[in-house]
Amino acid sequence: MTNDLKIYDLVVIGGGPAGITAAAEALSFGKSVALADSHQEIGGAGINTGTVPSKTLRETALALSGLKSRNLYGVDLSLRREVTVADFLGHEEHVKDAFHASVTQSLQVLKATIYWGTCTFLDAHTIRVNLGSEDRKRDPSALGEAIQLRGEKILIATGSSPVHPDVFPFGHGEIYDSDTILKLNRIPKTLAVVGAGVIGAEYGCTFNALGAEVHIIDGRAVLLPFLDAEVSQALVGALQRSGIVFHWRENVQKCIPLESGGVRLELSSGAALTADAVLVAAGRQSNTAKLGLEKAGVKTAERGIIPVNEHFQTNIGNIYAAGDVVGFPALASTSMEQARRAARHALGLGGSAISPLLPNGIYTIPEVSMVGETEESLKKKDIAYIVGRANYRENARGRIIGDEDGFLKLLFRKDDLKLIGVHIMGDLGTEVVHIGLVAMMGNASANLFVDACLNSPTLGMLYKTATLNALQNVPPSEKTCLVERT
Amino acid sequence: MTNDLKIYDLVVIGGGPAGITAAAEALSFGKSVALADSHQEIGGAGINTGTVPSKTLRETALALSGLKSRNLYGVDLSLRREVTVADFLGHEEHVKDAFHASVTQSLQVLKATIYWGTCTFLDAHTIRVNLGSEDRKRDPSALGEAIQLRGEKILIATGSSPVHPDVFPFGHGEIYDSDTILKLNRIPKTLAVVGAGVIGAEYGCTFNALGAEVHIIDGRAVLLPFLDAEVSQALVGALQRSGIVFHWRENVQKCIPLESGGVRLELSSGAALTADAVLVAAGRQSNTAKLGLEKAGVKTAERGIIPVNEHFQTNIGNIYAAGDVVGFPALASTSMEQARRAARHALGLGGSAISPLLPNGIYTIPEVSMVGETEESLKKKDIAYIVGRANYRENARGRIIGDEDGFLKLLFRKDDLKLIGVHIMGDLGTEVVHIGLVAMMGNASANLFVDACLNSPTLGMLYKTATLNALQNVPPSEKTCLVERT
């Protein structure tokens, strides 16, 4: 067993969205980078088990279930009886494979060195990679079972895994977490989802679109509590209308796989629920337990989360962490930006800063997305504001695509009509929110959307409608003055 | 026959997107407004024969033809043999009706007075409305056949109509213009489209999606020449791959309806083409011939276009014109902004200005959209620039929705990396362009998209990818400096 020591400007542990982004950023500035990952395939949860697969399945579900065409045209395009799970997951596999190929290729173009194997710290600058058999085949120079990587700087981007509360006997019967749910070999007739967070809400909607009867169980009584309350309530209404049943203020006290094939859940209220399958979406924990962080002196907090400062530095100066491993919000989008910032700070590249405006995009059906303040956060801060609303059903494209529930809600600061919050529920909401995001990054006020010429018919026009709606809440005498240009 | 004289701050002639917007704007400031329209239904070409119906049919075609699902999932959801034209147009009628109801309602809320009837000028302040029978029923106080409206200011927003070149014997056989094409009672097997402008390209794509064999004939050799040349060429390629045949540098010299039901076109090259139906999309003329403009002294130019200044004032100070009637670009989006500006200037409301950034959104399949400079316009102006590109097929959502051709192209001024041009071809391009539009309105440079955190997976992320691609064309030594924040 040899112990080659290889030296790099930056060693990245974990090849998900955060790790890939950090490596690419450093490489594009001519730095030497090693990326080590234990999964034998690049992409992390972003490509392999999380973001991309779940969103692909969602899109497929929307298309193949005929949900849209049935509502819009009164024509049932559904092929449900003929469509197998393989049909639904076939496109997802294809998308995933294409991603692996393209990410691998772009890292090759940038001349990243990739090691497949599990990593442990030997000290604050040294990582031991226990090489997988695949990697040894690819790199005959690595004769032994392990190599050592020395990084001037090290980035931990190992992601997170689903928490398995003791009450659920994983491994017995139809009990799944978000990593395994895609391996279902049939669409369950009834699906119980434990946890009304992002993952529970998203998969609940997808399986509902696929024709499953979905029950969402949560100990609280609010869906996605970080949303503006109006949006959260509207989303509950939309999901209920689409057939999802919520069991609020309920905890699962017993979970019993049945011989007949289903699963029986006993709830804290005394009620019981039998489902064909259970998805446990009860939070995630950071993948830090096996890293040997104590050797490097890196501290962790509850659920294995690594605390970081605003530069994404851990308590050990040359070691950074980014992505799910640092906790909330644990989205692919924010993970990539955290990693970019960490790499730039670590390597003294300066320049870029993450915008403090982090949008939240939830791929429920309908989508919800937001950036900036909520009505609740503004009330807490005692900031006076004006609300402007626009409904999809009064928007030309909204009407064409047949979204009856969707709406955009803008929050303007009352003093100067600066845009300070954007909230959207509806088709393509995760895209449409970016218009408001970019406006906020440019410090825009209501004038921008009064003056803007937007394509018609588009959902983008909702911004103009909502802005004009907000200005209607200003008396005519003040209005001319308020929209006067400087 | 009585001649009631009614006096208003603003009289609007024409109830399309321009007229409605001007009326609503004036009313929201407490002004008195009369709106007169000859069509017995509100909405103009925007709702009744143009924008909304064509885009609705497009959306329906995409859904019901199974085009998307066939490409994406290898599953043919097509119901073509069973779907009748009524199915395709049923949703369109529904959307149109809903629009009529909502526009009428919002004008009622704003207390607009609407007169149905044809309008002629008596002098620069007075309009005679020859009332239709419907209006007389609704308003018993208008006992006569006509009333007179006096407007302190008058806005002409009467729109435009398709030009009918003499070579086409309209009224005989299957010869249609953009107003009548929606009355087709079956999907033609072959459709010849005369004119490769916006209308020809859009309908060509829609009927192609519906399964027609589409031939587009044009005297030039460029599709939509106002586009960036790279985008125009890419669009031609995409349309050809989808089966559309272009006949460039050809004019129709004879158009002969056949007894068998089709139409024979003889082209300038000597070639001939037989199609089941012909769509003539050879330009539009302003609806000004019957307005009696000479009584008011308002001048017109070729094709009936009314020349206006930057405030949309005609040569007669109290008379304004906006929308299709003033000529290029004649899009619903720009028409509304012109009308808003005209109303504000006319009524001394001040404040708002139209952004000089007018996006162009074309609803071909795939969509194309742009705002700002093209490579060609920059070369003409001798402005140095950097190009950044991002492909849909390398973008997570692009891959999920299966758009293989789409791309975003950003143009940055080389000196200061200001964003000065946005070009997109691909699914939802008319929406996604707005992110760049708002960035440009905020005078953004490349930094904005380097710093931005965008939802994942979204097409919005193309902006970040394209910006990073542009910066790769800058050597590392200069890069730190270029992206340094001020």
PDB file of N, CA and C in Angstrom, chain A residues 56 72 75 77 79 91 98-99 102 333 337 349 351-353 355 359 361 363 367 369 396-397 399-400 430-431 433-434 437 441 448 451 453-455 457-460 464 480 485, chain B residues 56 72 75 77 79 91 98-99 102 333 337 349 351-353 355 359 361 363 367 369 396-397 399-400 430-431 433-434 437 441 448 451 453-455 457-460 464 480 485:
ATOM      1  N   THR A  56     -37.433  16.216 -12.880  1.00  0.00           N
ATOM      2  CA  THR A  56     -37.683  15.535 -14.148  1.00  0.00           C
ATOM      3  C   THR A  56     -38.935  14.677 -14.043  1.00  0.00           C
ATOM      4  N   LEU A  72     -57.460  21.873 -19.495  1.00  0.00           N
ATOM      5  CA  LEU A  72     -57.492  22.959 -20.468  1.00  0.00           C
ATOM      6  C   LEU A  72     -58.463  22.703 -21.597  1.00  0.00           C
ATOM      7  N   VAL A  75     -59.932  17.316 -23.030  1.00  0.00           N
ATOM      8  CA  VAL A  75     -59.542  16.096 -23.739  1.00  0.00           C
ATOM      9  C   VAL A  75     -58.631  15.300 -22.814  1.00  0.00           C
ATOM     10  N   LEU A  77     -55.813  13.085 -22.333  1.00  0.00           N
ATOM     11  CA  LEU A  77     -54.680  12.480 -23.035  1.00  0.00           C
ATOM     12  C   LEU A  77     -54.033  11.398 -22.184  1.00  0.00           C
ATOM     13  N   LEU A  79     -52.583   8.338 -20.435  1.00  0.00           N
ATOM     14  CA  LEU A  79     -52.272   6.967 -20.833  1.00  0.00           C
ATOM     15  C   LEU A  79     -52.035   6.139 -19.587  1.00  0.00           C
ATOM     16  N   HIS A  91     -37.232   8.821 -18.875  1.00  0.00           N
ATOM     17  CA  HIS A  91     -36.749  10.154 -19.216  1.00  0.00           C
ATOM     18  C   HIS A  91     -35.798  10.674 -18.141  1.00  0.00           C
ATOM     19  N   ALA A  98     -27.220  12.224 -19.223  1.00  0.00           N
ATOM     20  CA  ALA A  98     -26.724  13.361 -19.993  1.00  0.00           C
ATOM     21  C   ALA A  98     -25.995  14.336 -19.074  1.00  0.00           C
ATOM     22  N   PHE A  99     -26.513  14.507 -17.865  1.00  0.00           N
ATOM     23  CA  PHE A  99     -25.861  15.394 -16.911  1.00  0.00           C
ATOM     24  C   PHE A  99     -24.483  14.884 -16.510  1.00  0.00           C
ATOM     25  N   SER A 102     -22.115  15.566 -19.250  1.00  0.00           N
ATOM     26  CA  SER A 102     -21.740  16.952 -19.502  1.00  0.00           C
ATOM     27  C   SER A 102     -20.910  17.528 -18.357  1.00  0.00           C
ATOM     28  N   SER A 333     -29.311  25.744  -5.788  1.00  0.00           N
ATOM     29  CA  SER A 333     -28.983  27.102  -6.229  1.00  0.00           C
ATOM     30  C   SER A 333     -28.089  27.812  -5.227  1.00  0.00           C
ATOM     31  N   GLU A 337     -23.743  28.923  -5.149  1.00  0.00           N
ATOM     32  CA  GLU A 337     -23.241  30.278  -4.880  1.00  0.00           C
ATOM     33  C   GLU A 337     -22.342  30.304  -3.654  1.00  0.00           C
ATOM     34  N   LEU A 349      -9.119  35.194  -4.689  1.00  0.00           N
ATOM     35  CA  LEU A 349      -9.502  35.691  -6.011  1.00  0.00           C
ATOM     36  C   LEU A 349     -10.343  36.954  -5.921  1.00  0.00           C
ATOM     37  N   GLY A 351     -13.265  39.793  -5.571  1.00  0.00           N
ATOM     38  CA  GLY A 351     -14.249  40.093  -6.614  1.00  0.00           C
ATOM     39  C   GLY A 351     -15.671  39.738  -6.270  1.00  0.00           C
ATOM     40  N   SER A 352     -16.013  38.509  -6.454  1.00  0.00           N
ATOM     41  CA  SER A 352     -17.426  38.163  -6.419  1.00  0.00           C
ATOM     42  C   SER A 352     -17.975  38.061  -5.005  1.00  0.00           C
ATOM     43  N   ALA A 353     -19.197  38.478  -4.889  1.00  0.00           N
ATOM     44  CA  ALA A 353     -19.913  38.310  -3.636  1.00  0.00           C
ATOM     45  C   ALA A 353     -21.248  37.666  -3.956  1.00  0.00           C
ATOM     46  N   SER A 355     -25.019  37.575  -3.877  1.00  0.00           N
ATOM     47  CA  SER A 355     -26.090  38.506  -3.592  1.00  0.00           C
ATOM     48  C   SER A 355     -26.781  38.055  -2.312  1.00  0.00           C
ATOM     49  N   PRO A 359     -33.274  33.589  -3.735  1.00  0.00           N
ATOM     50  CA  PRO A 359     -34.651  33.180  -4.026  1.00  0.00           C
ATOM     51  C   PRO A 359     -34.886  31.763  -3.544  1.00  0.00           C
ATOM     52  N   GLY A 361     -37.140  28.487  -4.565  1.00  0.00           N
ATOM     53  CA  GLY A 361     -38.007  27.952  -5.618  1.00  0.00           C
ATOM     54  C   GLY A 361     -38.485  26.566  -5.249  1.00  0.00           C
ATOM     55  N   TYR A 363     -40.815  23.289  -6.238  1.00  0.00           N
ATOM     56  CA  TYR A 363     -41.411  22.691  -7.429  1.00  0.00           C
ATOM     57  C   TYR A 363     -42.640  21.863  -7.092  1.00  0.00           C
ATOM     58  N   GLU A 367     -46.044  25.649  -8.876  1.00  0.00           N
ATOM     59  CA  GLU A 367     -44.783  26.092  -8.296  1.00  0.00           C
ATOM     60  C   GLU A 367     -45.009  27.294  -7.376  1.00  0.00           C
ATOM     61  N   SER A 369     -42.503  30.464  -5.498  1.00  0.00           N
ATOM     62  CA  SER A 369     -41.158  31.005  -5.411  1.00  0.00           C
ATOM     63  C   SER A 369     -41.215  32.374  -4.751  1.00  0.00           C
ATOM     64  N   ALA A 396     -52.910  37.431 -19.939  1.00  0.00           N
ATOM     65  CA  ALA A 396     -53.184  36.755 -21.214  1.00  0.00           C
ATOM     66  C   ALA A 396     -52.563  35.362 -21.261  1.00  0.00           C
ATOM     67  N   ARG A 397     -51.265  35.250 -20.917  1.00  0.00           N
ATOM     68  CA  ARG A 397     -50.661  33.923 -21.004  1.00  0.00           C
ATOM     69  C   ARG A 397     -51.195  32.988 -19.920  1.00  0.00           C
ATOM     70  N   ARG A 399     -54.145  32.883 -18.837  1.00  0.00           N
ATOM     71  CA  ARG A 399     -55.409  32.386 -19.345  1.00  0.00           C
ATOM     72  C   ARG A 399     -55.184  31.324 -20.419  1.00  0.00           C
ATOM     73  N   ILE A 400     -54.198  31.581 -21.277  1.00  0.00           N
ATOM     74  CA  ILE A 400     -53.929  30.642 -22.372  1.00  0.00           C
ATOM     75  C   ILE A 400     -53.484  29.293 -21.814  1.00  0.00           C
ATOM     76  N   THR A 430     -41.010  29.580 -10.525  1.00  0.00           N
ATOM     77  CA  THR A 430     -39.580  29.598 -10.202  1.00  0.00           C
ATOM     78  C   THR A 430     -38.769  30.343 -11.264  1.00  0.00           C
ATOM     79  N   GLU A 431     -39.310  30.448 -12.483  1.00  0.00           N
ATOM     80  CA  GLU A 431     -38.649  31.242 -13.523  1.00  0.00           C
ATOM     81  C   GLU A 431     -39.032  32.728 -13.381  1.00  0.00           C
ATOM     82  N   VAL A 433     -40.009  34.525 -10.995  1.00  0.00           N
ATOM     83  CA  VAL A 433     -39.499  35.269  -9.842  1.00  0.00           C
ATOM     84  C   VAL A 433     -38.190  35.982 -10.163  1.00  0.00           C
ATOM     85  N   HIS A 434     -37.444  35.459 -11.138  1.00  0.00           N
ATOM     86  CA  HIS A 434     -36.132  36.046 -11.440  1.00  0.00           C
ATOM     87  C   HIS A 434     -36.230  37.474 -11.962  1.00  0.00           C
ATOM     88  N   LEU A 437     -36.242  39.373  -8.902  1.00  0.00           N
ATOM     89  CA  LEU A 437     -34.927  39.245  -8.262  1.00  0.00           C
ATOM     90  C   LEU A 437     -33.928  40.222  -8.879  1.00  0.00           C
ATOM     91  N   MET A 441     -32.022  43.379  -7.281  1.00  0.00           N
ATOM     92  CA  MET A 441     -30.556  43.512  -7.277  1.00  0.00           C
ATOM     93  C   MET A 441     -30.143  44.874  -7.843  1.00  0.00           C
ATOM     94  N   LEU A 448     -39.800  51.222 -12.381  1.00  0.00           N
ATOM     95  CA  LEU A 448     -39.215  50.333 -13.382  1.00  0.00           C
ATOM     96  C   LEU A 448     -40.303  49.557 -14.108  1.00  0.00           C
ATOM     97  N   ASP A 451     -42.628  51.739 -16.297  1.00  0.00           N
ATOM     98  CA  ASP A 451     -42.004  52.137 -17.559  1.00  0.00           C
ATOM     99  C   ASP A 451     -41.716  50.968 -18.497  1.00  0.00           C
ATOM    100  N   CYS A 453     -41.524  47.930 -20.979  1.00  0.00           N
ATOM    101  CA  CYS A 453     -42.334  47.319 -22.025  1.00  0.00           C
ATOM    102  C   CYS A 453     -42.040  45.821 -21.995  1.00  0.00           C
ATOM    103  N   LEU A 454     -43.052  45.015 -21.733  1.00  0.00           N
ATOM    104  CA  LEU A 454     -42.876  43.571 -21.586  1.00  0.00           C
ATOM    105  C   LEU A 454     -43.594  42.854 -22.716  1.00  0.00           C
ATOM    106  N   ASN A 455     -43.038  41.741 -23.157  1.00  0.00           N
ATOM    107  CA  ASN A 455     -43.668  40.966 -24.228  1.00  0.00           C
ATOM    108  C   ASN A 455     -45.100  40.587 -23.865  1.00  0.00           C
ATOM    109  N   PRO A 457     -48.320  37.936 -25.294  1.00  0.00           N
ATOM    110  CA  PRO A 457     -48.713  37.583 -23.929  1.00  0.00           C
ATOM    111  C   PRO A 457     -47.594  36.862 -23.186  1.00  0.00           C
ATOM    112  N   THR A 458     -47.274  37.341 -21.992  1.00  0.00           N
ATOM    113  CA  THR A 458     -46.315  36.641 -21.132  1.00  0.00           C
ATOM    114  C   THR A 458     -46.773  36.723 -19.682  1.00  0.00           C
ATOM    115  N   LEU A 459     -46.261  35.812 -18.880  1.00  0.00           N
ATOM    116  CA  LEU A 459     -46.456  35.904 -17.437  1.00  0.00           C
ATOM    117  C   LEU A 459     -45.667  37.076 -16.883  1.00  0.00           C
ATOM    118  N   GLY A 460     -44.587  37.463 -17.564  1.00  0.00           N
ATOM    119  CA  GLY A 460     -43.804  38.620 -17.136  1.00  0.00           C
ATOM    120  C   GLY A 460     -44.649  39.867 -16.954  1.00  0.00           C
ATOM    121  N   LYS A 464     -46.060  44.198 -14.299  1.00  0.00           N
ATOM    122  CA  LYS A 464     -46.636  45.510 -14.583  1.00  0.00           C
ATOM    123  C   LYS A 464     -48.021  45.619 -13.940  1.00  0.00           C
ATOM    124  N   THR A 480     -48.921  61.014  -8.943  1.00  0.00           N
ATOM    125  CA  THR A 480     -48.053  61.653  -9.923  1.00  0.00           C
ATOM    126  C   THR A 480     -46.692  61.883  -9.318  1.00  0.00           C
ATOM    127  N   ARG A 485     -40.211  60.658 -12.088  1.00  0.00           N
ATOM    128  CA  ARG A 485     -38.864  60.126 -12.234  1.00  0.00           C
ATOM    129  C   ARG A 485     -37.841  61.129 -11.746  1.00  0.00           C
TER     130      ARG A 485
ATOM    131  N   THR B  56     -53.048  31.219 -28.363  1.00  0.00           N
ATOM    132  CA  THR B  56     -53.832  30.150 -27.742  1.00  0.00           C
ATOM    133  C   THR B  56     -53.825  28.914 -28.624  1.00  0.00           C
ATOM    134  N   LEU B  72     -39.952  13.919 -26.125  1.00  0.00           N
ATOM    135  CA  LEU B  72     -39.359  13.776 -24.799  1.00  0.00           C
ATOM    136  C   LEU B  72     -39.380  12.356 -24.288  1.00  0.00           C
ATOM    137  N   VAL B  75     -43.318   8.623 -26.208  1.00  0.00           N
ATOM    138  CA  VAL B  75     -44.700   8.168 -26.111  1.00  0.00           C
ATOM    139  C   VAL B  75     -45.547   9.092 -26.984  1.00  0.00           C
ATOM    140  N   LEU B  77     -48.671  10.816 -27.640  1.00  0.00           N
ATOM    141  CA  LEU B  77     -49.952  11.151 -27.028  1.00  0.00           C
ATOM    142  C   LEU B  77     -50.917  11.728 -28.059  1.00  0.00           C
ATOM    143  N   LEU B  79     -53.611  12.715 -30.582  1.00  0.00           N
ATOM    144  CA  LEU B  79     -54.979  12.286 -30.841  1.00  0.00           C
ATOM    145  C   LEU B  79     -55.404  12.807 -32.195  1.00  0.00           C
ATOM    146  N   HIS B  91     -60.827  25.887 -27.084  1.00  0.00           N
ATOM    147  CA  HIS B  91     -60.121  26.553 -26.000  1.00  0.00           C
ATOM    148  C   HIS B  91     -59.885  28.017 -26.335  1.00  0.00           C
ATOM    149  N   ALA B  98     -63.452  34.846 -22.105  1.00  0.00           N
ATOM    150  CA  ALA B  98     -63.039  35.237 -20.763  1.00  0.00           C
ATOM    151  C   ALA B  98     -62.372  36.614 -20.809  1.00  0.00           C
ATOM    152  N   PHE B  99     -61.607  36.858 -21.882  1.00  0.00           N
ATOM    153  CA  PHE B  99     -60.967  38.163 -22.020  1.00  0.00           C
ATOM    154  C   PHE B  99     -61.981  39.276 -22.181  1.00  0.00           C
ATOM    155  N   SER B 102     -63.471  40.024 -18.892  1.00  0.00           N
ATOM    156  CA  SER B 102     -62.637  40.662 -17.878  1.00  0.00           C
ATOM    157  C   SER B 102     -62.265  42.087 -18.281  1.00  0.00           C
ATOM    158  N   SER B 333     -47.581  44.483 -27.044  1.00  0.00           N
ATOM    159  CA  SER B 333     -46.790  44.989 -25.922  1.00  0.00           C
ATOM    160  C   SER B 333     -46.404  46.453 -26.127  1.00  0.00           C
ATOM    161  N   GLU B 337     -47.778  50.323 -24.341  1.00  0.00           N
ATOM    162  CA  GLU B 337     -46.879  51.325 -23.747  1.00  0.00           C
ATOM    163  C   GLU B 337     -46.987  52.654 -24.462  1.00  0.00           C
ATOM    164  N   LEU B 349     -50.353  64.307 -17.217  1.00  0.00           N
ATOM    165  CA  LEU B 349     -50.134  63.511 -16.006  1.00  0.00           C
ATOM    166  C   LEU B 349     -48.650  63.320 -15.715  1.00  0.00           C
ATOM    167  N   GLY B 351     -44.696  62.175 -15.521  1.00  0.00           N
ATOM    168  CA  GLY B 351     -44.222  60.988 -14.817  1.00  0.00           C
ATOM    169  C   GLY B 351     -43.660  59.902 -15.699  1.00  0.00           C
ATOM    170  N   SER B 352     -44.531  59.117 -16.256  1.00  0.00           N
ATOM    171  CA  SER B 352     -44.065  57.887 -16.876  1.00  0.00           C
ATOM    172  C   SER B 352     -43.425  58.111 -18.235  1.00  0.00           C
ATOM    173  N   ALA B 353     -42.413  57.333 -18.489  1.00  0.00           N
ATOM    174  CA  ALA B 353     -41.795  57.321 -19.811  1.00  0.00           C
ATOM    175  C   ALA B 353     -41.739  55.872 -20.261  1.00  0.00           C
ATOM    176  N   SER B 355     -39.780  52.873 -21.493  1.00  0.00           N
ATOM    177  CA  SER B 355     -38.377  52.489 -21.580  1.00  0.00           C
ATOM    178  C   SER B 355     -37.994  52.420 -23.052  1.00  0.00           C
ATOM    179  N   PRO B 359     -38.600  45.000 -26.026  1.00  0.00           N
ATOM    180  CA  PRO B 359     -38.299  43.612 -26.399  1.00  0.00           C
ATOM    181  C   PRO B 359     -39.169  43.186 -27.570  1.00  0.00           C
ATOM    182  N   GLY B 361     -40.907  39.759 -29.028  1.00  0.00           N
ATOM    183  CA  GLY B 361     -41.210  38.366 -28.676  1.00  0.00           C
ATOM    184  C   GLY B 361     -41.961  37.695 -29.806  1.00  0.00           C
ATOM    185  N   TYR B 363     -43.661  34.232 -31.306  1.00  0.00           N
ATOM    186  CA  TYR B 363     -44.179  32.961 -30.806  1.00  0.00           C
ATOM    187  C   TYR B 363     -44.110  31.866 -31.863  1.00  0.00           C
ATOM    188  N   GLU B 367     -39.810  29.536 -29.544  1.00  0.00           N
ATOM    189  CA  GLU B 367     -39.939  30.989 -29.421  1.00  0.00           C
ATOM    190  C   GLU B 367     -38.587  31.670 -29.641  1.00  0.00           C
ATOM    191  N   SER B 369     -36.807  35.682 -28.870  1.00  0.00           N
ATOM    192  CA  SER B 369     -37.039  36.990 -28.269  1.00  0.00           C
ATOM    193  C   SER B 369     -35.717  37.714 -28.147  1.00  0.00           C
ATOM    194  N   ALA B 396     -30.033  22.564 -16.697  1.00  0.00           N
ATOM    195  CA  ALA B 396     -30.817  21.495 -16.067  1.00  0.00           C
ATOM    196  C   ALA B 396     -32.275  21.498 -16.536  1.00  0.00           C
ATOM    197  N   ARG B 397     -32.917  22.672 -16.498  1.00  0.00           N
ATOM    198  CA  ARG B 397     -34.325  22.650 -16.897  1.00  0.00           C
ATOM    199  C   ARG B 397     -34.472  22.448 -18.395  1.00  0.00           C
ATOM    200  N   ARG B 399     -32.716  20.586 -20.216  1.00  0.00           N
ATOM    201  CA  ARG B 399     -32.597  19.151 -20.420  1.00  0.00           C
ATOM    202  C   ARG B 399     -33.869  18.439 -19.995  1.00  0.00           C
ATOM    203  N   ILE B 400     -34.432  18.890 -18.869  1.00  0.00           N
ATOM    204  CA  ILE B 400     -35.642  18.250 -18.366  1.00  0.00           C
ATOM    205  C   ILE B 400     -36.790  18.420 -19.353  1.00  0.00           C
ATOM    206  N   THR B 430     -39.765  34.084 -24.756  1.00  0.00           N
ATOM    207  CA  THR B 430     -40.408  35.394 -24.581  1.00  0.00           C
ATOM    208  C   THR B 430     -40.547  35.766 -23.110  1.00  0.00           C
ATOM    209  N   GLU B 431     -40.525  34.774 -22.226  1.00  0.00           N
ATOM    210  CA  GLU B 431     -40.541  35.049 -20.791  1.00  0.00           C
ATOM    211  C   GLU B 431     -39.125  35.311 -20.276  1.00  0.00           C
ATOM    212  N   VAL B 433     -36.468  36.328 -21.626  1.00  0.00           N
ATOM    213  CA  VAL B 433     -35.799  37.558 -22.052  1.00  0.00           C
ATOM    214  C   VAL B 433     -36.013  38.697 -21.046  1.00  0.00           C
ATOM    215  N   HIS B 434     -37.105  38.625 -20.287  1.00  0.00           N
ATOM    216  CA  HIS B 434     -37.411  39.726 -19.359  1.00  0.00           C
ATOM    217  C   HIS B 434     -36.372  39.882 -18.257  1.00  0.00           C
ATOM    218  N   LEU B 437     -33.933  42.023 -19.815  1.00  0.00           N
ATOM    219  CA  LEU B 437     -34.525  43.350 -20.012  1.00  0.00           C
ATOM    220  C   LEU B 437     -34.442  44.168 -18.726  1.00  0.00           C
ATOM    221  N   MET B 441     -32.450  47.567 -17.915  1.00  0.00           N
ATOM    222  CA  MET B 441     -33.102  48.781 -17.409  1.00  0.00           C
ATOM    223  C   MET B 441     -32.396  49.298 -16.160  1.00  0.00           C
ATOM    224  N   LEU B 448     -23.614  41.458 -12.173  1.00  0.00           N
ATOM    225  CA  LEU B 448     -24.928  41.136 -11.625  1.00  0.00           C
ATOM    226  C   LEU B 448     -25.203  39.644 -11.725  1.00  0.00           C
ATOM    227  N   ASP B 451     -22.884  37.449  -9.532  1.00  0.00           N
ATOM    228  CA  ASP B 451     -23.267  37.470  -8.118  1.00  0.00           C
ATOM    229  C   ASP B 451     -24.633  36.839  -7.846  1.00  0.00           C
ATOM    230  N   CYS B 453     -27.917  34.740  -7.285  1.00  0.00           N
ATOM    231  CA  CYS B 453     -28.299  33.370  -6.960  1.00  0.00           C
ATOM    232  C   CYS B 453     -29.632  33.115  -7.638  1.00  0.00           C
ATOM    233  N   LEU B 454     -29.659  32.161  -8.555  1.00  0.00           N
ATOM    234  CA  LEU B 454     -30.865  31.878  -9.337  1.00  0.00           C
ATOM    235  C   LEU B 454     -31.399  30.498  -8.978  1.00  0.00           C
ATOM    236  N   ASN B 455     -32.714  30.350  -9.013  1.00  0.00           N
ATOM    237  CA  ASN B 455     -33.320  29.054  -8.709  1.00  0.00           C
ATOM    238  C   ASN B 455     -32.771  27.959  -9.613  1.00  0.00           C
ATOM    239  N   PRO B 457     -33.619  23.776 -10.710  1.00  0.00           N
ATOM    240  CA  PRO B 457     -33.289  24.019 -12.122  1.00  0.00           C
ATOM    241  C   PRO B 457     -34.234  25.040 -12.758  1.00  0.00           C
ATOM    242  N   THR B 458     -33.663  26.039 -13.405  1.00  0.00           N
ATOM    243  CA  THR B 458     -34.472  26.987 -14.173  1.00  0.00           C
ATOM    244  C   THR B 458     -33.729  27.366 -15.444  1.00  0.00           C
ATOM    245  N   LEU B 459     -34.486  27.858 -16.405  1.00  0.00           N
ATOM    246  CA  LEU B 459     -33.886  28.449 -17.594  1.00  0.00           C
ATOM    247  C   LEU B 459     -33.198  29.757 -17.230  1.00  0.00           C
ATOM    248  N   GLY B 460     -33.655  30.403 -16.168  1.00  0.00           N
ATOM    249  CA  GLY B 460     -33.026  31.641 -15.709  1.00  0.00           C
ATOM    250  C   GLY B 460     -31.524  31.478 -15.493  1.00  0.00           C
ATOM    251  N   LYS B 464     -26.549  33.133 -15.935  1.00  0.00           N
ATOM    252  CA  LYS B 464     -25.279  32.966 -15.225  1.00  0.00           C
ATOM    253  C   LYS B 464     -24.286  32.222 -16.105  1.00  0.00           C
ATOM    254  N   THR B 480      -9.973  39.191 -12.794  1.00  0.00           N
ATOM    255  CA  THR B 480     -10.198  39.622 -11.419  1.00  0.00           C
ATOM    256  C   THR B 480     -10.553  41.086 -11.397  1.00  0.00           C
ATOM    257  N   ARG B 485     -15.767  44.475  -7.832  1.00  0.00           N
ATOM    258  CA  ARG B 485     -16.951  45.304  -7.560  1.00  0.00           C
ATOM    259  C   ARG B 485     -16.525  46.704  -7.187  1.00  0.00           C
TER     260      ARG B 485
END
